[in-house]
XYZ file of C-alpha atoms in Angstrom:
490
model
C -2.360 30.392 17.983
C -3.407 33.832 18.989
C -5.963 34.367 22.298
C -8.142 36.943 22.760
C -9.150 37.608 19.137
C -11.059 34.226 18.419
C -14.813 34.007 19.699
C -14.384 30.644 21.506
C -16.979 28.182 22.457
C -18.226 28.827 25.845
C -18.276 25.964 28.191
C -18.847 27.436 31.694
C -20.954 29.977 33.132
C -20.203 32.150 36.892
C -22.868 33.030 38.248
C -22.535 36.031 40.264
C -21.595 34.814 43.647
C -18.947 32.730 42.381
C -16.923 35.220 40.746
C -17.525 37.446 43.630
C -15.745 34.613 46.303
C -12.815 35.043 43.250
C -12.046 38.409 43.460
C -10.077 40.122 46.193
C -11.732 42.880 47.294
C -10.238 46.302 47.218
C -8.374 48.248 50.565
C -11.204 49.996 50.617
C -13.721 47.428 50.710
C -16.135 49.150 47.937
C -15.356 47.745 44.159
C -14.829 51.281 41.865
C -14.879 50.320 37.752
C -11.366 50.166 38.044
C -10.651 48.172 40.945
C -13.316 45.579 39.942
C -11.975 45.682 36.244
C -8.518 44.724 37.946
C -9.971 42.268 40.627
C -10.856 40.219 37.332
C -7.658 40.494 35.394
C -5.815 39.710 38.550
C -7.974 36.714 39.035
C -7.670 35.556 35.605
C -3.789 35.554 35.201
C -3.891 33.733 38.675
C -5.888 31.299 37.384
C -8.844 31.700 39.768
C -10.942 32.455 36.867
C -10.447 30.155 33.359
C -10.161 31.602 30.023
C -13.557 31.389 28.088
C -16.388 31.413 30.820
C -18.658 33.036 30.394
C -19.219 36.233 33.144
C -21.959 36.914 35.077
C -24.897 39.134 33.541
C -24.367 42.995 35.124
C -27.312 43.309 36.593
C -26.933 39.753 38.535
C -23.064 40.872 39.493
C -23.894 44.460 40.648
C -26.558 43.210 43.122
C -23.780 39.916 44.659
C -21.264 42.990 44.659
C -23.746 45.767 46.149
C -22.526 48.062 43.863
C -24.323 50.323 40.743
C -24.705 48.420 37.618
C -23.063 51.503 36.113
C -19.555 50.254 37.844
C -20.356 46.783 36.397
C -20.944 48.324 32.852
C -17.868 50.085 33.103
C -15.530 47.207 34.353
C -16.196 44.992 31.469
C -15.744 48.243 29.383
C -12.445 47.823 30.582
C -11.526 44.471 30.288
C -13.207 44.358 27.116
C -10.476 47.098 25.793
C -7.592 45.674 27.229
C -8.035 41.991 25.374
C -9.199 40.386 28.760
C -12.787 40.142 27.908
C -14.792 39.373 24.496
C -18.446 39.937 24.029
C -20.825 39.227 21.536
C -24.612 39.943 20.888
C -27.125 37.464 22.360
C -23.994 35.324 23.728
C -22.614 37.673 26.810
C -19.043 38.696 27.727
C -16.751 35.825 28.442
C -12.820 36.347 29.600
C -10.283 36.496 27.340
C -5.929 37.042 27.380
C -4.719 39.470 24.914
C -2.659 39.037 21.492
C 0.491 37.714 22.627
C 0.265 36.852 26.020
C 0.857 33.229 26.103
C 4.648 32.539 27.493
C 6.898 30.167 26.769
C 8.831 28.173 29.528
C 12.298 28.511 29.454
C 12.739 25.331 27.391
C 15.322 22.893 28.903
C 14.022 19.537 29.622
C 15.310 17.703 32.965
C 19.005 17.268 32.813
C 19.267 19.675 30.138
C 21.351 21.982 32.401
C 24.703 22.988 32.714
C 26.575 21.674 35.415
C 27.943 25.610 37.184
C 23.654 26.363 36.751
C 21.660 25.678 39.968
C 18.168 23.662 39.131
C 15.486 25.334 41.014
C 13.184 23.575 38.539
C 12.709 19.770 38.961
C 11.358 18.922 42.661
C 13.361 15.694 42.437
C 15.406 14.191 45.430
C 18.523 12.438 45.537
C 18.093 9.051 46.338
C 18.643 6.820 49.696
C 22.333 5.816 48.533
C 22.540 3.077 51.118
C 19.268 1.857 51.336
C 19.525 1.875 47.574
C 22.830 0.022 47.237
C 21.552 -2.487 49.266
C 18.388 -3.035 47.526
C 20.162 -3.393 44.788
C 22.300 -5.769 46.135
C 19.013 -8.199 46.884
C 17.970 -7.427 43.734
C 20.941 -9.014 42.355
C 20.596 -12.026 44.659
C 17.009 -12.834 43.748
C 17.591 -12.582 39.578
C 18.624 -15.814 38.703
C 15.741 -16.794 40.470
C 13.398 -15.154 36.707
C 16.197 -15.234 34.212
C 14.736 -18.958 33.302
C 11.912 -17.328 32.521
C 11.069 -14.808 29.255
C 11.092 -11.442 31.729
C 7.952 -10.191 30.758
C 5.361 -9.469 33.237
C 2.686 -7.043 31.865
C 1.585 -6.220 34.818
C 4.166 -6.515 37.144
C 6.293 -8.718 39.573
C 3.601 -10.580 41.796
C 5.515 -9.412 44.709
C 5.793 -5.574 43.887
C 1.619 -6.047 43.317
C 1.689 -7.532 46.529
C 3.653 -5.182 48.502
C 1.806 -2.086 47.128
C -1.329 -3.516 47.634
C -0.661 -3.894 51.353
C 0.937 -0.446 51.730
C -2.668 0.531 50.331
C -4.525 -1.365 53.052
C -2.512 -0.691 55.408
C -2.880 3.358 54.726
C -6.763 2.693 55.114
C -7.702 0.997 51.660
C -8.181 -2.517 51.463
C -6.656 -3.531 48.402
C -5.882 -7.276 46.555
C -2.817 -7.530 44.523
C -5.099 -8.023 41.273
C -6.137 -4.718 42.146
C -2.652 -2.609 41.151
C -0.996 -2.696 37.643
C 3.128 -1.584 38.246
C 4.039 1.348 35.553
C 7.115 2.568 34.617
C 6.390 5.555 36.938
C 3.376 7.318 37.856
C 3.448 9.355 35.230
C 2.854 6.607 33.022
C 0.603 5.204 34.772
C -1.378 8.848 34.596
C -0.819 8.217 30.363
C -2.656 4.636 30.648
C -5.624 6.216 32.446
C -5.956 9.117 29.892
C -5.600 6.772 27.066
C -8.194 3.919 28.896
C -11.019 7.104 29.788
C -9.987 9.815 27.137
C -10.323 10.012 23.057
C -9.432 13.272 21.660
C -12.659 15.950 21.863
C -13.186 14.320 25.257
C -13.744 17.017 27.691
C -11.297 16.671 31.160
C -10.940 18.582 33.973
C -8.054 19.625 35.729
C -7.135 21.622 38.447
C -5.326 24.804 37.782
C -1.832 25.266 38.585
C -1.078 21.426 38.061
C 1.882 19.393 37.046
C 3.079 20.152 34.104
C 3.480 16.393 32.539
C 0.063 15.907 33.092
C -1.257 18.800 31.330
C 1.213 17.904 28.334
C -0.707 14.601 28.618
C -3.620 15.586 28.091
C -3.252 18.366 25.523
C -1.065 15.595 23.195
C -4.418 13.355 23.377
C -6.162 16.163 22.412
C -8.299 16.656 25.457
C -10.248 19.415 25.794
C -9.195 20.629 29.250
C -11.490 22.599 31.732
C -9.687 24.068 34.379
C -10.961 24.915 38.282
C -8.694 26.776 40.436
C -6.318 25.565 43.651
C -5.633 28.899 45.771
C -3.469 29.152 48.842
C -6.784 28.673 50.094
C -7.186 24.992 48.714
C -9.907 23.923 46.935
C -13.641 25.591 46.289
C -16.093 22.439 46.279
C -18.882 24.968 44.279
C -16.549 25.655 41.360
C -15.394 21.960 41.251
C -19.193 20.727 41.404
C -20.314 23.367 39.195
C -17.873 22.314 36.619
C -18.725 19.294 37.095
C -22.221 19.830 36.384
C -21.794 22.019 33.560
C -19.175 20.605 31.385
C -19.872 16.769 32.249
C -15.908 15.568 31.670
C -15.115 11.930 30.773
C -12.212 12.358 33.598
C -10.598 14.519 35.747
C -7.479 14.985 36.991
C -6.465 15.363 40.658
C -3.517 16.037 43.198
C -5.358 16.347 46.463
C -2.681 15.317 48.985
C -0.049 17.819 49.108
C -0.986 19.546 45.444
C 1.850 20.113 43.287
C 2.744 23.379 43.078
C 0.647 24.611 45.761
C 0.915 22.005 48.387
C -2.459 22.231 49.522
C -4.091 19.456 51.150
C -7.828 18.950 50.556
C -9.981 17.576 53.571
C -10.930 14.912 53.438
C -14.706 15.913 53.591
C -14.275 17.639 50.365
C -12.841 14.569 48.873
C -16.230 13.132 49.356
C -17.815 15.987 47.920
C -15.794 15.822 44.561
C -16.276 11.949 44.178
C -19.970 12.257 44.936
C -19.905 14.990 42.106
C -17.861 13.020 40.064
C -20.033 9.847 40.438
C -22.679 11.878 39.482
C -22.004 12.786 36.107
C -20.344 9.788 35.255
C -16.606 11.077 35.443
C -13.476 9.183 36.213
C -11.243 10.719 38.443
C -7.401 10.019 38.054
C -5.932 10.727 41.614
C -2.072 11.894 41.698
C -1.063 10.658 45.337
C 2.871 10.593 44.208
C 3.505 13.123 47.076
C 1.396 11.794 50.051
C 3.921 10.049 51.760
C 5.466 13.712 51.760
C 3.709 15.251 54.931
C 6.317 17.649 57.069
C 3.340 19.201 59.207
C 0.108 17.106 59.754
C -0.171 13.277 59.775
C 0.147 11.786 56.419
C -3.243 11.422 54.426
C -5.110 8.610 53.917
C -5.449 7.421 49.981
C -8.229 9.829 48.446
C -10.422 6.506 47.945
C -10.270 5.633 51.712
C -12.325 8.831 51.919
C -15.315 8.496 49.225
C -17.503 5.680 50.541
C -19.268 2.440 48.960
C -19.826 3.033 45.104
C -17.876 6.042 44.808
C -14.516 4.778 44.704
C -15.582 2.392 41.312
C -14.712 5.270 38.940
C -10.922 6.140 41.014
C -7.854 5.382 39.388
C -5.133 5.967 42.124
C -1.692 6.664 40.928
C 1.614 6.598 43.033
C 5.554 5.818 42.817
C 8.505 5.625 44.404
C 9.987 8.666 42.785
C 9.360 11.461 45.535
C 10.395 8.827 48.348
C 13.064 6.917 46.993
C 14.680 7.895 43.518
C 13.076 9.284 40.237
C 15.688 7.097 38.342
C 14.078 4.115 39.851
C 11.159 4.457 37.106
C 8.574 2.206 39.405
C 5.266 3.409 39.440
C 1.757 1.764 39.889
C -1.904 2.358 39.430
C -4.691 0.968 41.618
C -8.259 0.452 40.518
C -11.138 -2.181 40.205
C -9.180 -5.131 38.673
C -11.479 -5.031 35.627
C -10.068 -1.653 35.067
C -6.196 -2.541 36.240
C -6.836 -5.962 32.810
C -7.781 -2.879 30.519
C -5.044 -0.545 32.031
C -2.834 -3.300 31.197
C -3.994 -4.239 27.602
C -3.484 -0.604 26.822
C -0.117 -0.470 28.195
C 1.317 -3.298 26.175
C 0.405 -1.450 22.947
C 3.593 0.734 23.959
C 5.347 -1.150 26.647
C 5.299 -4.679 27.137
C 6.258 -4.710 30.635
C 8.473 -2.784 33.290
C 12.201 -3.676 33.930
C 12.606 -7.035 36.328
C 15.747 -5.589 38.029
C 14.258 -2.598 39.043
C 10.970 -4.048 40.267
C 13.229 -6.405 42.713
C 14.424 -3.629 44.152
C 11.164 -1.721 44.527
C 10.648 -5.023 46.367
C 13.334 -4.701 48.902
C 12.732 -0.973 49.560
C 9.233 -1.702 50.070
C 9.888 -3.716 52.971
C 11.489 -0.805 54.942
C 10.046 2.023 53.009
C 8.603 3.349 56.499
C 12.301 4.928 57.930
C 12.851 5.626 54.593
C 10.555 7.927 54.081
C 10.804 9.154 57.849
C 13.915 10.362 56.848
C 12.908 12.198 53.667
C 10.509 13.646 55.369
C 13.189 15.244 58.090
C 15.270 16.083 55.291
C 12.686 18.269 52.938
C 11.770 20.319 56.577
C 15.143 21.284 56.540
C 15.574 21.855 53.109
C 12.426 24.309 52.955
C 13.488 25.830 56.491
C 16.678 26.727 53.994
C 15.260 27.816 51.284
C 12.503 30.068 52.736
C 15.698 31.713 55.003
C 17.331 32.203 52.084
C 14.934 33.633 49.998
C 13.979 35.961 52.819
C 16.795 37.384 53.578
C 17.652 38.244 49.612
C 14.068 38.780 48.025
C 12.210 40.220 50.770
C 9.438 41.567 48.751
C 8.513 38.009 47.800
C 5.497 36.031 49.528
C 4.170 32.681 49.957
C 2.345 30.422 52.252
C 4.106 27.433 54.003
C 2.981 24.373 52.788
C 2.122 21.653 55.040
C 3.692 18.970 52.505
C 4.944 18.281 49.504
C 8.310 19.714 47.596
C 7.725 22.885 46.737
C 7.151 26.712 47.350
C 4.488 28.551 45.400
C 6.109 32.003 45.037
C 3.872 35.358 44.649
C 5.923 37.518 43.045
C 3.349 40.272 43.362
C 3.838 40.931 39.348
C 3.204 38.727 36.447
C 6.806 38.954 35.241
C 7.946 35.338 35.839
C 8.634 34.503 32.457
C 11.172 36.964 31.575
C 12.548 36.657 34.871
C 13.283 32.669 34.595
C 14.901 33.691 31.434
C 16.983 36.338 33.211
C 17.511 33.924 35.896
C 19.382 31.293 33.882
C 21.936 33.821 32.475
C 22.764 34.109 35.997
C 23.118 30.602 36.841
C 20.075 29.655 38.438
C 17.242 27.936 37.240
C 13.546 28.873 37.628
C 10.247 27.507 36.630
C 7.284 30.348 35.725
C 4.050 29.599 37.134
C 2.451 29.846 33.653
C 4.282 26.296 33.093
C 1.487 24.910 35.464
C -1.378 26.323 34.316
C -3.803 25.252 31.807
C -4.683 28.093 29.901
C -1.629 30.041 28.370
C -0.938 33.516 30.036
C -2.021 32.392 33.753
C -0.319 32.690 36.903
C 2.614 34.828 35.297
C 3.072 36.223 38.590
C 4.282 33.234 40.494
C 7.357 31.001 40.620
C 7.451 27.288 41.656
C 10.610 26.433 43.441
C 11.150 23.183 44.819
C 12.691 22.535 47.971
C 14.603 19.229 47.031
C 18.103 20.555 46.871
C 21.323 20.067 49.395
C 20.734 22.872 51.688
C 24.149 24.690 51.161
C 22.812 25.632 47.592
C 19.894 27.893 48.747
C 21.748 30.889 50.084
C 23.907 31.495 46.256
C 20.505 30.416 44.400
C 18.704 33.055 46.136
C 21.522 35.553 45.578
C 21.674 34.900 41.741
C 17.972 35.362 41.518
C 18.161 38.913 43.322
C 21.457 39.627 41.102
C 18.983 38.666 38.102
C 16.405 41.164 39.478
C 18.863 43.910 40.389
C 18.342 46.695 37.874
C 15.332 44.900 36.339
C 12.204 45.830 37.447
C 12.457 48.683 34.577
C 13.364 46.466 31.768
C 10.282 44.071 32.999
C 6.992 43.902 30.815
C 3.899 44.333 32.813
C 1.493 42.614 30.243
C -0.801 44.585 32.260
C 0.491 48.037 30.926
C -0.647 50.274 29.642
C -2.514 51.261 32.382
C -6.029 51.987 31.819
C -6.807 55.560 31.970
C -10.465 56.567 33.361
């Protein structure tokens, strides 16, 4: 599929004042045609502005941007030769990539790398070996206890239900056992939800840079995805609302404690805000909260549905797991809803998967019971790890930037060019691998100028990591495609 040659349906509409609050504003403070042509193309492969919405009308943008409709004229001009704008009589100018500009990740899969390479893709842990080992030795104990029995539980050990559900209200969200359905992770838990809410055509929203899995999700039920953008900034309640309003999705998915890649946190005000939105057009919100256990500088966050008062929380699907705080290999994941919607969760889910494994609910069982100092202890472990990682990377790519997160797993790297594609493939010849930010967005071509790298690795391994990615940029910068170039010429 090509972009930027195909007149696309328009969904969305900026008005003027919203695409200004996009756009970083030039040193000079005064948008030229050039500068404001580039504000947009910058804000567009950051994914602060989606592919196929419509732009504001010139007239309405000169006035927001105090500036001659002449210099409006003239930036779309621009964009308009350079691929990153389309037009079309009686239907406006709406943005646009150019031929060829959709990347490709590097294409391993996790696991799928060689043992001498350094994985500075997967924000995965290592697990709790002793607190796991002895789980797993109650485990062992208790499973004569349900070998009598067939095994099947379709949705899940009464006692994992039972222990999540008083995690929940004891986080701030009263919750009954009858009230949680146990996955085989979160992320299939997220598959259940788009499979209960979503049939293909369905318009969803999504936030934009998001996990990866998810957006794979979605696309694979063919879901028509709108995105809205998560800055360094966090979120912009308008642009969520307004897409909201204007699009009408059957769901949407969320990550709103500790967002993954960013690591933004939204307020919990705002969460209000979006579930009031949300209620209001009838759309079911699918709430990641795998990471918000994972909080190195503030308190940890209540559960998003704590937040959203009476009637709101009816359309939430909350999703978590043990992955990020004890082991991804665990595979114990859960969902939490109105029990009406955890009987259809589960009638869905035994279409494909009849029930979880018993061992490895029993001990989710026993690590539940002192998951508290467990996760203390992660929690100590990923400040040091991103202390590490952010020394590292400063003292060998200097040139690099991002903002501290105040949870989470992982930096958000700016780059300051949208190269990252051909440098993660540069990187893994050197023995180091890198995620592009274009993995995580959801239209192809977007934020090509940033890196994910997660802060989940022994801390010894950040220092030669960061020197095989400067080795991989070492020479480079001239062999690098701009997709930018060629410059425009006034």
């Amino acid at each position: 599929m090509t972009y930027g040659r195909v007149v696309h349906a328009v969904d969305r509409t900026l008005s003027g004042r919203q695409l200004a609050s996009l756009l970083t504003p030039p040193p000079e403070g005064r948008f030229g045609y050039r500068e404001l042509a580039r504000a947009v193309r910058e804000a567009l492969l950051d994914g602060r502005v989606a592919l196929r919405v419509r732009l504001p009308a010139e007239r309405e943008l000169a006035q927001v941007l105090e500036v001659s409709r002449t210099t409006v004229t003239g930036a779309y001009d621009l964009l308009r030769e350079s691929g990153y704008a389309l037009s079309r009589r009686g239907s406006g100018t709406w943005t646009a990539l150019p031929d060829g500009q959709a990347p490709k990740a590097v294409g391993h899969l996790p696991g799928d790398t060689a043992d001498e390479v350094i994985d500075l893709a997967l924000a995965a842990p290592q697990g709790p070996r002793a607190e796991l080992a002895e789980a797993l030795a109650e485990a062992a104990a208790a499973l004569p206890r349900y070998v009598a029995a067939p095994g099947y539980h379709p949705y899940g050990l009464p006692e994992l239900r039972a222990a999540v559900a008083e995690r929940y209200t004891a986080r701030g969200l009263p919750t009954r056992p009858e009230q949680i359905l146990v996955t085989t992770g979160a992320q299939q838990a997220v598959s259940l939800a788009l499979a209960l809410f979503g049939r293909p055509g369905d318009r969803a929203l999504a936030e934009s840079p998001s996990y990866t899995t998810a957006l794979d999700a979605m696309r694979g039920r063919g879901l028509r995805v709108t995105p809205v953008p998560v800055t360094e900034g966090g979120w912009d309640s308008g642009l969520v609302e307004a897409a909201l309003r204007q699009t009408a999705p059957r769901l949407a998915y969320l990550i709103p404690n500790f967002h993954n890649p960013t690591g933004r946190l939204m307020p919990r005000e705002q969460g209000r805000e979006v579930a009031r939105a949300a209620r209001a057009t009838g759309t079911w919100l699918v709430v990641d909260e795998t990471l918000a256990d994972m909080a190195l500088d503030v308190p940890a966050p209540a559960p998003f549905a704590a937040a959203v008062g009476a009637g709101a929380g009816e359309q939430i699907v909350s999703v978590g797991s043990l992955s990020k705080s004890c082991w991804g290999g665990l595979r114990v994941g859960w969902a939490r809803a109105s029990a009406r919607v955890v009987s259809e969760l589960a009638r869905t889910r035994v279409t494909a998967d009849l029930s979880g494994s018993v061992l490895d609910q029993l001990v989710a069982v026993a690590l539940m019971r002192g998951l508290d100092p467990i996760v203390a202890a992660r929690v100590e472990e990923l400040r040091r790890q991103r202390e590490a990682l952010g020394a590292a990377l400063a003292r060998h790519l200097p040139e690099w930037r991002w903002a501290e997160p105040p949870g989470g797993m992982c930096l958000w790297i700016d780059l300051g060019r949208p190269v990252a594609t051909q440098l993660a493939a540069r990187a893994l010849r050197h023995g180091v691998r890198v995620e592009g930010g274009a993995r995580f967005g959801v239209d192809p071509g977007t934020h090509e100028h940033r890196l994910r790298i997660p802060y989940t690795l022994p801390e010894e391994l950040y220092e030669p990591a960061a020197e095989r990615l400067a080795a991989a940029l070492e020479g480079a910068p001239g062999r690098f495609t701009d997709p930018a170039q060629p410059e425009w010429v006034a």
